[in-house]
mmCIF file of C-alpha atoms in Angstrom:
data_model
loop_
_atom_site.group_PDB
_atom_site.id
_atom_site.type_symbol
_atom_site.label_atom_id
_atom_site.label_comp_id
_atom_site.label_asym_id
_atom_site.label_seq_id
_atom_site.Cartn_x
_atom_site.Cartn_y
_atom_site.Cartn_z
ATOM 1 C CA UNK A 1 66.607 -125.072 -80.584
ATOM 2 C CA UNK A 2 69.586 -127.183 -79.570
ATOM 3 C CA UNK A 3 72.882 -126.893 -77.742
ATOM 4 C CA UNK A 4 75.027 -124.267 -79.371
ATOM 5 C CA UNK A 5 78.590 -124.885 -80.615
ATOM 6 C CA UNK A 6 79.825 -122.226 -78.221
ATOM 7 C CA UNK A 7 78.344 -124.187 -75.279
ATOM 8 C CA UNK A 8 79.857 -127.429 -76.502
ATOM 9 C CA UNK A 9 83.270 -125.786 -76.780
ATOM 10 C CA UNK A 10 82.901 -124.321 -73.306
ATOM 11 C CA UNK A 11 82.072 -127.774 -71.895
ATOM 12 C CA UNK A 12 85.306 -129.065 -73.472
ATOM 13 C CA UNK A 13 87.299 -126.212 -71.924
ATOM 14 C CA UNK A 14 85.680 -126.842 -68.547
ATOM 15 C CA UNK A 15 86.786 -130.476 -68.729
ATOM 16 C CA UNK A 16 90.306 -129.413 -69.777
ATOM 17 C CA UNK A 17 90.541 -126.941 -66.899
ATOM 18 C CA UNK A 18 89.472 -129.599 -64.383
ATOM 19 C CA UNK A 19 91.912 -132.046 -66.039
ATOM 20 C CA UNK A 20 94.839 -129.620 -65.542
ATOM 21 C CA UNK A 21 93.799 -128.536 -62.054
ATOM 22 C CA UNK A 22 93.951 -132.162 -60.902
ATOM 23 C CA UNK A 23 97.299 -132.870 -62.554
ATOM 24 C CA UNK A 24 96.092 -134.941 -65.504
ATOM 25 C CA UNK A 25 97.783 -134.824 -68.860
ATOM 26 C CA UNK A 26 94.884 -136.206 -70.806
ATOM 27 C CA UNK A 27 91.259 -137.356 -70.524
ATOM 28 C CA UNK A 28 89.659 -140.436 -72.081
ATOM 29 C CA UNK A 29 85.874 -140.143 -72.414
ATOM 30 C CA UNK A 30 84.058 -143.290 -73.435
ATOM 31 C CA UNK A 31 80.395 -144.115 -74.128
ATOM 32 C CA UNK A 32 78.369 -146.191 -76.578
ATOM 33 C CA UNK A 33 75.096 -145.910 -78.493
ATOM 34 C CA UNK A 34 73.056 -147.133 -75.548
ATOM 35 C CA UNK A 35 74.641 -144.965 -72.852
ATOM 36 C CA UNK A 36 75.928 -142.065 -74.947
ATOM 37 C CA UNK A 37 75.726 -139.225 -72.435
ATOM 38 C CA UNK A 38 79.405 -138.721 -71.501
ATOM 39 C CA UNK A 39 80.659 -138.313 -75.049
ATOM 40 C CA UNK A 40 77.469 -136.716 -76.450
ATOM 41 C CA UNK A 41 77.919 -134.010 -73.801
ATOM 42 C CA UNK A 42 81.080 -132.999 -75.680
ATOM 43 C CA UNK A 43 80.267 -133.796 -79.287
ATOM 44 C CA UNK A 44 76.472 -133.396 -79.521
ATOM 45 C CA UNK A 45 76.532 -136.517 -81.689
ATOM 46 C CA UNK A 46 74.647 -139.634 -80.638
ATOM 47 C CA UNK A 47 75.717 -142.856 -82.380
ATOM 48 C CA UNK A 48 73.065 -145.154 -83.907
ATOM 49 C CA UNK A 49 73.240 -148.921 -83.867
ATOM 50 C CA UNK A 50 72.987 -149.800 -87.541
ATOM 51 C CA UNK A 51 75.099 -152.815 -88.593
ATOM 52 C CA UNK A 52 77.837 -151.946 -86.115
ATOM 53 C CA UNK A 53 78.202 -151.504 -82.392
ATOM 54 C CA UNK A 54 79.469 -147.963 -82.273
ATOM 55 C CA UNK A 55 81.436 -146.624 -79.351
ATOM 56 C CA UNK A 56 82.136 -142.934 -79.046
ATOM 57 C CA UNK A 57 85.539 -142.168 -77.646
ATOM 58 C CA UNK A 58 86.787 -138.622 -77.068
ATOM 59 C CA UNK A 59 90.454 -137.974 -76.365
ATOM 60 C CA UNK A 60 91.633 -134.669 -74.907
ATOM 61 C CA UNK A 61 95.412 -134.530 -74.650
ATOM 62 C CA UNK A 62 97.004 -131.401 -73.138
ATOM 63 C CA UNK A 63 96.099 -128.273 -75.080
ATOM 64 C CA UNK A 64 95.491 -130.196 -78.322
ATOM 65 C CA UNK A 65 92.129 -130.122 -80.022
ATOM 66 C CA UNK A 66 89.898 -133.063 -79.036
ATOM 67 C CA UNK A 67 89.711 -136.147 -81.227
ATOM 68 C CA UNK A 68 86.574 -138.294 -81.642
ATOM 69 C CA UNK A 69 86.601 -142.021 -82.509
ATOM 70 C CA UNK A 70 83.405 -143.817 -83.638
ATOM 71 C CA UNK A 71 82.348 -146.886 -85.587
ATOM 72 C CA UNK A 72 83.182 -146.359 -89.229
ATOM 73 C CA UNK A 73 79.591 -145.953 -90.432
ATOM 74 C CA UNK A 74 78.789 -143.433 -87.713
ATOM 75 C CA UNK A 75 81.995 -141.559 -88.366
ATOM 76 C CA UNK A 76 80.763 -140.508 -91.809
ATOM 77 C CA UNK A 77 77.775 -138.662 -90.360
ATOM 78 C CA UNK A 78 79.701 -137.320 -87.383
ATOM 79 C CA UNK A 79 82.266 -135.663 -89.639
ATOM 80 C CA UNK A 80 79.462 -133.498 -91.011
ATOM 81 C CA UNK A 81 77.533 -133.001 -87.804
ATOM 82 C CA UNK A 82 80.132 -132.656 -85.053
ATOM 83 C CA UNK A 83 81.842 -129.377 -84.205
ATOM 84 C CA UNK A 84 85.079 -131.291 -83.531
ATOM 85 C CA UNK A 85 87.081 -131.425 -86.763
ATOM 86 C CA UNK A 86 89.132 -134.557 -86.100
ATOM 87 C CA UNK A 87 86.664 -137.458 -86.314
ATOM 88 C CA UNK A 88 88.040 -140.919 -86.994
ATOM 89 C CA UNK A 89 86.837 -144.493 -87.282
ATOM 90 C CA UNK A 90 87.853 -146.593 -84.346
ATOM 91 C CA UNK A 91 88.804 -149.605 -86.494
ATOM 92 C CA UNK A 92 92.601 -148.975 -86.266
ATOM 93 C CA UNK A 93 93.336 -147.886 -82.715
ATOM 94 C CA UNK A 94 96.778 -149.479 -82.891
ATOM 95 C CA UNK A 95 97.916 -146.705 -85.225
ATOM 96 C CA UNK A 96 95.612 -143.805 -84.303
ATOM 97 C CA UNK A 97 95.874 -143.963 -80.482
ATOM 98 C CA UNK A 98 99.705 -143.601 -80.419
ATOM 99 C CA UNK A 99 99.463 -140.670 -82.820
ATOM 100 C CA UNK A 100 96.930 -138.795 -80.673
ATOM 101 C CA UNK A 101 98.849 -139.507 -77.447
ATOM 102 C CA UNK A 102 102.214 -138.698 -79.039
ATOM 103 C CA UNK A 103 102.763 -135.480 -76.979
ATOM 104 C CA UNK A 104 102.834 -137.501 -73.710
ATOM 105 C CA UNK A 105 104.256 -140.847 -74.954
ATOM 106 C CA UNK A 106 107.414 -141.804 -73.021
ATOM 107 C CA UNK A 107 106.477 -139.662 -70.033
ATOM 108 C CA UNK A 108 105.246 -140.712 -66.619
ATOM 109 C CA UNK A 109 101.925 -139.095 -67.382
ATOM 110 C CA UNK A 110 98.567 -139.289 -65.636
ATOM 111 C CA UNK A 111 95.308 -139.817 -67.566
ATOM 112 C CA UNK A 112 91.726 -139.574 -66.297
ATOM 113 C CA UNK A 113 89.339 -142.204 -67.623
ATOM 114 C CA UNK A 114 85.600 -141.475 -67.870
ATOM 115 C CA UNK A 115 83.344 -144.397 -68.648
ATOM 116 C CA UNK A 116 85.520 -147.301 -67.522
ATOM 117 C CA UNK A 117 82.511 -149.320 -66.357
ATOM 118 C CA UNK A 118 81.339 -149.804 -69.985
ATOM 119 C CA UNK A 119 84.683 -149.567 -71.801
ATOM 120 C CA UNK A 120 85.401 -152.833 -73.745
ATOM 121 C CA UNK A 121 88.546 -154.566 -72.623
ATOM 122 C CA UNK A 122 89.884 -154.663 -76.195
ATOM 123 C CA UNK A 123 89.796 -150.890 -76.512
ATOM 124 C CA UNK A 124 91.239 -150.483 -72.973
ATOM 125 C CA UNK A 125 94.135 -152.697 -73.938
ATOM 126 C CA UNK A 126 94.849 -150.556 -76.988
ATOM 127 C CA UNK A 127 94.810 -147.414 -74.863
ATOM 128 C CA UNK A 128 97.204 -148.904 -72.341
ATOM 129 C CA UNK A 129 99.487 -150.048 -75.155
ATOM 130 C CA UNK A 130 99.557 -146.580 -76.639
ATOM 131 C CA UNK A 131 100.721 -144.935 -73.389
ATOM 132 C CA UNK A 132 102.460 -147.736 -71.451
ATOM 133 C CA UNK A 133 104.125 -145.372 -68.951
ATOM 134 C CA UNK A 134 100.889 -143.564 -68.049
ATOM 135 C CA UNK A 135 98.837 -144.098 -64.898
ATOM 136 C CA UNK A 136 95.189 -144.361 -65.985
ATOM 137 C CA UNK A 137 92.728 -143.523 -63.228
ATOM 138 C CA UNK A 138 88.961 -143.908 -63.143
ATOM 139 C CA UNK A 139 87.476 -140.365 -62.860
ATOM 140 C CA UNK A 140 83.830 -140.468 -63.832
ATOM 141 C CA UNK A 141 83.269 -137.784 -61.190
ATOM 142 C CA UNK A 142 85.021 -135.165 -63.385
ATOM 143 C CA UNK A 143 82.262 -135.508 -65.983
ATOM 144 C CA UNK A 144 79.396 -136.137 -63.593
ATOM 145 C CA UNK A 145 80.150 -132.961 -61.623
ATOM 146 C CA UNK A 146 79.556 -130.952 -64.818
ATOM 147 C CA UNK A 147 76.579 -132.973 -66.108
ATOM 148 C CA UNK A 148 74.556 -132.976 -62.918
ATOM 149 C CA UNK A 149 73.799 -129.259 -63.156
ATOM 150 C CA UNK A 150 71.878 -128.383 -66.286
ATOM 151 C CA UNK A 151 71.965 -125.075 -68.160
ATOM 152 C CA UNK A 152 68.735 -123.246 -69.076
ATOM 153 C CA UNK A 153 69.092 -124.549 -72.681
ATOM 154 C CA UNK A 154 69.350 -128.161 -71.490
ATOM 155 C CA UNK A 155 66.302 -127.711 -69.279
ATOM 156 C CA UNK A 156 64.371 -126.140 -72.132
ATOM 157 C CA UNK A 157 64.989 -129.188 -74.309
ATOM 158 C CA UNK A 158 63.962 -131.475 -71.463
ATOM 159 C CA UNK A 159 60.794 -129.514 -70.952
ATOM 160 C CA UNK A 160 59.904 -129.908 -74.612
ATOM 161 C CA UNK A 161 60.397 -133.655 -74.243
ATOM 162 C CA UNK A 162 58.232 -133.604 -71.064
ATOM 163 C CA UNK A 163 55.379 -131.773 -72.817
ATOM 164 C CA UNK A 164 55.428 -134.421 -75.589
ATOM 165 C CA UNK A 165 55.417 -137.165 -73.024
ATOM 166 C CA UNK A 166 52.425 -135.600 -71.191
ATOM 167 C CA UNK A 167 50.534 -135.656 -74.470
ATOM 168 C CA UNK A 168 51.518 -139.312 -75.042
ATOM 169 C CA UNK A 169 50.487 -140.399 -71.544
ATOM 170 C CA UNK A 170 47.180 -138.496 -71.509
ATOM 171 C CA UNK A 171 46.165 -140.095 -74.853
ATOM 172 C CA UNK A 172 47.312 -143.511 -73.617
ATOM 173 C CA UNK A 173 45.096 -143.168 -70.527
ATOM 174 C CA UNK A 174 42.109 -142.808 -72.875
ATOM 175 C CA UNK A 175 43.120 -145.100 -75.740
ATOM 176 C CA UNK A 176 44.672 -148.186 -74.138
ATOM 177 C CA UNK A 177 41.988 -150.898 -74.194
ATOM 178 C CA UNK A 178 41.364 -154.398 -72.913
ATOM 179 C CA UNK A 179 42.561 -156.805 -75.580
ATOM 180 C CA UNK A 180 45.478 -154.694 -76.777
ATOM 181 C CA UNK A 181 48.934 -156.251 -76.455
ATOM 182 C CA UNK A 182 51.782 -154.683 -74.579
ATOM 183 C CA UNK A 183 53.603 -154.232 -77.915
ATOM 184 C CA UNK A 184 50.606 -152.333 -79.295
ATOM 185 C CA UNK A 185 50.643 -150.023 -76.274
ATOM 186 C CA UNK A 186 54.334 -149.344 -76.881
ATOM 187 C CA UNK A 187 53.552 -148.697 -80.515
ATOM 188 C CA UNK A 188 50.780 -146.258 -79.579
ATOM 189 C CA UNK A 189 53.188 -144.245 -77.357
ATOM 190 C CA UNK A 190 56.026 -144.232 -79.811
ATOM 191 C CA UNK A 191 53.777 -143.339 -82.730
ATOM 192 C CA UNK A 192 52.364 -140.295 -80.967
ATOM 193 C CA UNK A 193 55.837 -139.117 -79.960
ATOM 194 C CA UNK A 194 57.218 -139.599 -83.483
ATOM 195 C CA UNK A 195 54.294 -137.620 -84.913
ATOM 196 C CA UNK A 196 55.353 -134.806 -82.596
ATOM 197 C CA UNK A 197 58.932 -135.008 -83.898
ATOM 198 C CA UNK A 198 60.504 -136.680 -80.865
ATOM 199 C CA UNK A 199 63.247 -139.233 -80.711
ATOM 200 C CA UNK A 200 63.048 -142.186 -78.327
ATOM 201 C CA UNK A 201 65.489 -141.946 -75.449
ATOM 202 C CA UNK A 202 65.417 -145.617 -74.403
ATOM 203 C CA UNK A 203 63.297 -148.739 -74.718
ATOM 204 C CA UNK A 204 59.586 -148.246 -74.009
ATOM 205 C CA UNK A 205 58.554 -150.190 -70.948
ATOM 206 C CA UNK A 206 54.949 -151.573 -70.933
ATOM 207 C CA UNK A 207 53.917 -154.047 -68.208
ATOM 208 C CA UNK A 208 50.487 -155.466 -67.710
ATOM 209 C CA UNK A 209 48.861 -157.642 -65.101
ATOM 210 C CA UNK A 210 51.375 -160.070 -63.514
ATOM 211 C CA UNK A 211 54.205 -158.494 -65.543
ATOM 212 C CA UNK A 212 53.844 -155.327 -63.358
ATOM 213 C CA UNK A 213 55.637 -157.271 -60.618
ATOM 214 C CA UNK A 214 58.933 -156.994 -62.484
ATOM 215 C CA UNK A 215 61.214 -153.947 -62.064
ATOM 216 C CA UNK A 216 61.807 -153.938 -65.850
ATOM 217 C CA UNK A 217 60.108 -155.691 -68.737
ATOM 218 C CA UNK A 218 60.261 -155.828 -72.528
ATOM 219 C CA UNK A 219 56.794 -155.398 -74.033
ATOM 220 C CA UNK A 220 55.334 -158.704 -75.294
ATOM 221 C CA UNK A 221 52.317 -159.953 -77.240
ATOM 222 C CA UNK A 222 50.442 -160.565 -73.927
ATOM 223 C CA UNK A 223 46.910 -159.176 -74.188
ATOM 224 C CA UNK A 224 45.643 -156.815 -71.514
ATOM 225 C CA UNK A 225 42.837 -158.253 -69.380
ATOM 226 C CA UNK A 226 39.946 -156.529 -67.523
ATOM 227 C CA UNK A 227 40.840 -155.120 -64.102
ATOM 228 C CA UNK A 228 44.595 -155.032 -64.715
ATOM 229 C CA UNK A 229 47.195 -152.385 -64.095
ATOM 230 C CA UNK A 230 49.020 -151.360 -67.299
ATOM 231 C CA UNK A 231 52.294 -149.584 -66.546
ATOM 232 C CA UNK A 232 53.686 -147.262 -69.314
ATOM 233 C CA UNK A 233 57.156 -145.866 -68.665
ATOM 234 C CA UNK A 234 58.029 -143.781 -71.733
ATOM 235 C CA UNK A 235 61.139 -141.739 -72.599
ATOM 236 C CA UNK A 236 60.957 -139.301 -75.515
ATOM 237 C CA UNK A 237 63.956 -137.075 -76.341
ATOM 238 C CA UNK A 238 64.405 -133.689 -77.996
ATOM 239 C CA UNK A 239 67.904 -132.608 -79.075
ATOM 240 C CA UNK A 240 69.247 -135.770 -77.337
ATOM 241 C CA UNK A 241 67.768 -134.644 -73.968
ATOM 242 C CA UNK A 242 65.326 -137.097 -72.423
ATOM 243 C CA UNK A 243 62.190 -137.244 -70.381
ATOM 244 C CA UNK A 244 61.365 -140.145 -68.108
ATOM 245 C CA UNK A 245 57.665 -139.888 -67.294
ATOM 246 C CA UNK A 246 55.227 -142.697 -66.607
ATOM 247 C CA UNK A 247 51.750 -143.527 -65.503
ATOM 248 C CA UNK A 248 49.811 -146.659 -64.724
ATOM 249 C CA UNK A 249 46.399 -147.149 -66.331
ATOM 250 C CA UNK A 250 43.784 -149.195 -64.477
ATOM 251 C CA UNK A 251 41.531 -151.205 -66.801
ATOM 252 C CA UNK A 252 37.748 -151.438 -66.275
ATOM 253 C CA UNK A 253 36.558 -154.053 -63.845
ATOM 254 C CA UNK A 254 39.291 -153.511 -61.256
ATOM 255 C CA UNK A 255 39.077 -154.262 -57.549
ATOM 256 C CA UNK A 256 38.162 -151.082 -55.573
ATOM 257 C CA UNK A 257 41.371 -151.533 -53.613
ATOM 258 C CA UNK A 258 43.410 -151.216 -56.834
ATOM 259 C CA UNK A 259 41.716 -147.908 -57.563
ATOM 260 C CA UNK A 260 42.256 -146.662 -53.987
ATOM 261 C CA UNK A 261 45.947 -147.546 -54.154
ATOM 262 C CA UNK A 262 46.467 -145.709 -57.431
ATOM 263 C CA UNK A 263 44.654 -142.619 -56.244
ATOM 264 C CA UNK A 264 46.681 -142.550 -53.031
ATOM 265 C CA UNK A 265 49.835 -142.643 -55.098
ATOM 266 C CA UNK A 266 48.759 -139.650 -57.172
ATOM 267 C CA UNK A 267 47.868 -137.703 -54.054
ATOM 268 C CA UNK A 268 51.231 -138.563 -52.452
ATOM 269 C CA UNK A 269 53.253 -137.292 -55.418
ATOM 270 C CA UNK A 270 51.200 -134.143 -55.541
ATOM 271 C CA UNK A 271 52.087 -133.394 -51.923
ATOM 272 C CA UNK A 272 55.754 -134.419 -52.055
ATOM 273 C CA UNK A 273 56.988 -132.797 -55.294
ATOM 274 C CA UNK A 274 56.238 -129.183 -54.162
ATOM 275 C CA UNK A 275 58.483 -129.775 -51.090
ATOM 276 C CA UNK A 276 61.563 -130.356 -53.271
ATOM 277 C CA UNK A 277 64.070 -127.476 -53.107
ATOM 278 C CA UNK A 278 67.813 -126.848 -52.951
ATOM 279 C CA UNK A 279 69.508 -127.858 -49.733
ATOM 280 C CA UNK A 280 67.245 -130.746 -48.739
ATOM 281 C CA UNK A 281 68.740 -134.240 -48.735
ATOM 282 C CA UNK A 282 67.789 -136.662 -51.465
ATOM 283 C CA UNK A 283 66.804 -139.072 -48.689
ATOM 284 C CA UNK A 284 64.013 -136.696 -47.610
ATOM 285 C CA UNK A 285 62.099 -137.485 -50.842
ATOM 286 C CA UNK A 286 61.904 -141.153 -49.738
ATOM 287 C CA UNK A 287 60.974 -140.086 -46.197
ATOM 288 C CA UNK A 288 58.133 -137.767 -47.259
ATOM 289 C CA UNK A 289 56.693 -140.301 -49.682
ATOM 290 C CA UNK A 290 56.689 -142.928 -46.964
ATOM 291 C CA UNK A 291 55.045 -140.460 -44.566
ATOM 292 C CA UNK A 292 52.228 -139.833 -47.038
ATOM 293 C CA UNK A 293 51.703 -143.579 -47.702
ATOM 294 C CA UNK A 294 51.788 -144.911 -44.114
ATOM 295 C CA UNK A 295 48.341 -143.671 -42.936
ATOM 296 C CA UNK A 296 46.773 -145.383 -45.979
ATOM 297 C CA UNK A 297 48.363 -148.773 -45.189
ATOM 298 C CA UNK A 298 50.812 -148.911 -48.124
ATOM 299 C CA UNK A 299 54.140 -148.668 -46.371
ATOM 300 C CA UNK A 300 54.806 -152.408 -46.900
ATOM 301 C CA UNK A 301 53.952 -152.053 -50.598
ATOM 302 C CA UNK A 302 56.447 -149.194 -50.900
ATOM 303 C CA UNK A 303 59.562 -149.683 -48.736
ATOM 304 C CA UNK A 304 60.919 -152.927 -50.172
ATOM 305 C CA UNK A 305 60.876 -151.401 -53.700
ATOM 306 C CA UNK A 306 62.168 -147.923 -52.820
ATOM 307 C CA UNK A 307 65.455 -148.854 -51.239
ATOM 308 C CA UNK A 308 68.778 -149.159 -53.018
ATOM 309 C CA UNK A 309 69.562 -148.118 -56.547
ATOM 310 C CA UNK A 310 67.135 -145.541 -58.031
ATOM 311 C CA UNK A 311 64.604 -146.340 -55.288
ATOM 312 C CA UNK A 312 62.424 -143.218 -55.710
ATOM 313 C CA UNK A 313 64.189 -141.812 -58.745
ATOM 314 C CA UNK A 314 67.337 -140.581 -60.377
ATOM 315 C CA UNK A 315 68.766 -137.758 -62.443
ATOM 316 C CA UNK A 316 67.754 -137.346 -66.106
ATOM 317 C CA UNK A 317 69.469 -135.605 -68.986
ATOM 318 C CA UNK A 318 71.320 -136.833 -72.051
ATOM 319 C CA UNK A 319 70.659 -140.330 -70.629
ATOM 320 C CA UNK A 320 67.284 -141.407 -69.439
ATOM 321 C CA UNK A 321 68.865 -142.664 -66.205
ATOM 322 C CA UNK A 322 71.794 -140.660 -64.840
ATOM 323 C CA UNK A 323 73.534 -140.405 -61.452
ATOM 324 C CA UNK A 324 72.874 -139.433 -58.759
ATOM 325 C CA UNK A 325 70.199 -141.866 -57.567
ATOM 326 C CA UNK A 326 67.364 -141.055 -55.218
ATOM 327 C CA UNK A 327 66.843 -143.762 -52.575
ATOM 328 C CA UNK A 328 66.567 -144.369 -48.858
ATOM 329 C CA UNK A 329 70.379 -144.341 -48.749
ATOM 330 C CA UNK A 330 70.977 -141.065 -50.626
ATOM 331 C CA UNK A 331 72.617 -138.491 -48.389
ATOM 332 C CA UNK A 332 73.575 -135.774 -50.879
ATOM 333 C CA UNK A 333 71.886 -132.397 -50.960
ATOM 334 C CA UNK A 334 69.865 -131.259 -53.900
ATOM 335 C CA UNK A 335 71.249 -128.319 -55.923
ATOM 336 C CA UNK A 336 69.658 -125.806 -58.244
ATOM 337 C CA UNK A 337 69.934 -126.987 -61.838
ATOM 338 C CA UNK A 338 69.497 -130.688 -61.088
ATOM 339 C CA UNK A 339 66.838 -132.479 -63.161
ATOM 340 C CA UNK A 340 65.314 -135.450 -61.373
ATOM 341 C CA UNK A 341 62.820 -138.187 -62.178
ATOM 342 C CA UNK A 342 60.767 -138.766 -59.040
ATOM 343 C CA UNK A 343 58.917 -142.071 -59.025
ATOM 344 C CA UNK A 344 56.513 -143.951 -56.817
ATOM 345 C CA UNK A 345 56.345 -147.720 -57.069
ATOM 346 C CA UNK A 346 53.835 -149.802 -55.129
ATOM 347 C CA UNK A 347 53.836 -153.591 -55.482
ATOM 348 C CA UNK A 348 52.157 -156.707 -54.076
ATOM 349 C CA UNK A 349 48.814 -155.045 -54.523
ATOM 350 C CA UNK A 350 45.723 -156.924 -55.771
ATOM 351 C CA UNK A 351 46.458 -157.475 -59.439
ATOM 352 C CA UNK A 352 50.144 -156.546 -59.333
ATOM 353 C CA UNK A 353 51.800 -153.143 -58.933
ATOM 354 C CA UNK A 354 52.221 -149.718 -60.474
ATOM 355 C CA UNK A 355 54.621 -146.831 -61.138
ATOM 356 C CA UNK A 356 54.042 -143.134 -61.495
ATOM 357 C CA UNK A 357 57.008 -140.953 -62.538
ATOM 358 C CA UNK A 358 57.468 -137.185 -62.981
ATOM 359 C CA UNK A 359 60.544 -135.192 -64.006
ATOM 360 C CA UNK A 360 61.279 -131.936 -62.180
ATOM 361 C CA UNK A 361 63.961 -129.234 -62.346
ATOM 362 C CA UNK A 362 65.350 -127.963 -59.037
ATOM 363 C CA UNK A 363 65.324 -124.146 -59.097
ATOM 364 C CA UNK A 364 67.093 -121.535 -56.943
ATOM 365 C CA UNK A 365 64.149 -121.331 -54.574
ATOM 366 C CA UNK A 366 62.123 -124.483 -55.132
ATOM 367 C CA UNK A 367 61.139 -126.844 -57.900
ATOM 368 C CA UNK A 368 59.638 -126.624 -61.425
ATOM 369 C CA UNK A 369 57.853 -129.731 -62.670
ATOM 370 C CA UNK A 370 58.672 -130.461 -66.309
ATOM 371 C CA UNK A 371 55.988 -133.161 -66.510
ATOM 372 C CA UNK A 372 52.679 -131.526 -65.510
ATOM 373 C CA UNK A 373 50.067 -134.155 -66.418
ATOM 374 C CA UNK A 374 50.116 -136.191 -63.217
ATOM 375 C CA UNK A 375 50.191 -133.058 -61.054
ATOM 376 C CA UNK A 376 47.360 -131.194 -62.848
ATOM 377 C CA UNK A 377 44.907 -133.973 -63.735
ATOM 378 C CA UNK A 378 42.339 -135.438 -61.286
ATOM 379 C CA UNK A 379 43.802 -138.211 -59.142
ATOM 380 C CA UNK A 380 41.705 -140.821 -60.968
ATOM 381 C CA UNK A 381 42.379 -139.659 -64.538
ATOM 382 C CA UNK A 382 44.165 -142.981 -65.373
ATOM 383 C CA UNK A 383 41.320 -145.111 -64.017
ATOM 384 C CA UNK A 384 39.008 -146.540 -66.681
ATOM 385 C CA UNK A 385 35.578 -147.520 -65.518
#
């Protein structure tokens, strides 16, 4: 099961309706193969980095049919796979852009731009040159307002990805051993997911020992040692929709305080996640996690790492990490249909730090966990003795 052509067409018409309602004559939607969500939301095509860096640019001009621009190699496949008929290589924007914008060239038009933060300057220059009289305004919110609420079909795909990830993480908790390298752990996770017919949504994060002190880390040939935390943050995808689940495995020979800290984290998530529901503020997730950790003496291991961007989580969907963010500064209210990765990071513990992460869907009257492993297994299931 995937996203139907009818739903993709409806998404495009929703964007066009919002475009007209706010007085825009056209929309420019840009993404690339690393952060493909904005354009994939319309096209259902996700570029691959082969021997080209492939953008994906969608132009919606007035009532005209949308036009898609991709790297030349990606364009061949997209012409067969994409519901949009007009798919072009982006290698000649100086001729194609003026043609697509022709209905509004020479007018004092207004264009909404989605994806400006990652749009290469060279492409932006060509767009400006094609419509020199137009006012181009940054309007990511037009797309984000639509993407933040998921349909039942989107959530179904994300739940399939979550079930695969639960299988991966459960096997990793048993099969990761002292002496394995971080790269081998990443290979274990990716191999299991591929066997289950999953794509990989983003780079697999494996941190061990002192490397668990970093907020992000590329797996290396460092060998796992006794008594270390091994953090596995894995992101399989089904039908382009991602999961962002993670556990931390504690190797045999650990300090009892390391085990206590990890068990407290599992207990805290089990208490906090059922409290999620529509209408609460995103900030309350931070507050309730902190309330659970304080009596156990872990507030100082939590608060410095849970403030600011993605402090205790973020939205998930076509991209592994999507707005809005969950942090101590998040003041928006949760809505039914949001899909959120809720994470708990503790650091500066004996032997480093850890992360546990679970994806949930906010429902009309509560919350439905998509990842179930962490919530259903014993609190010490990731502790090897």
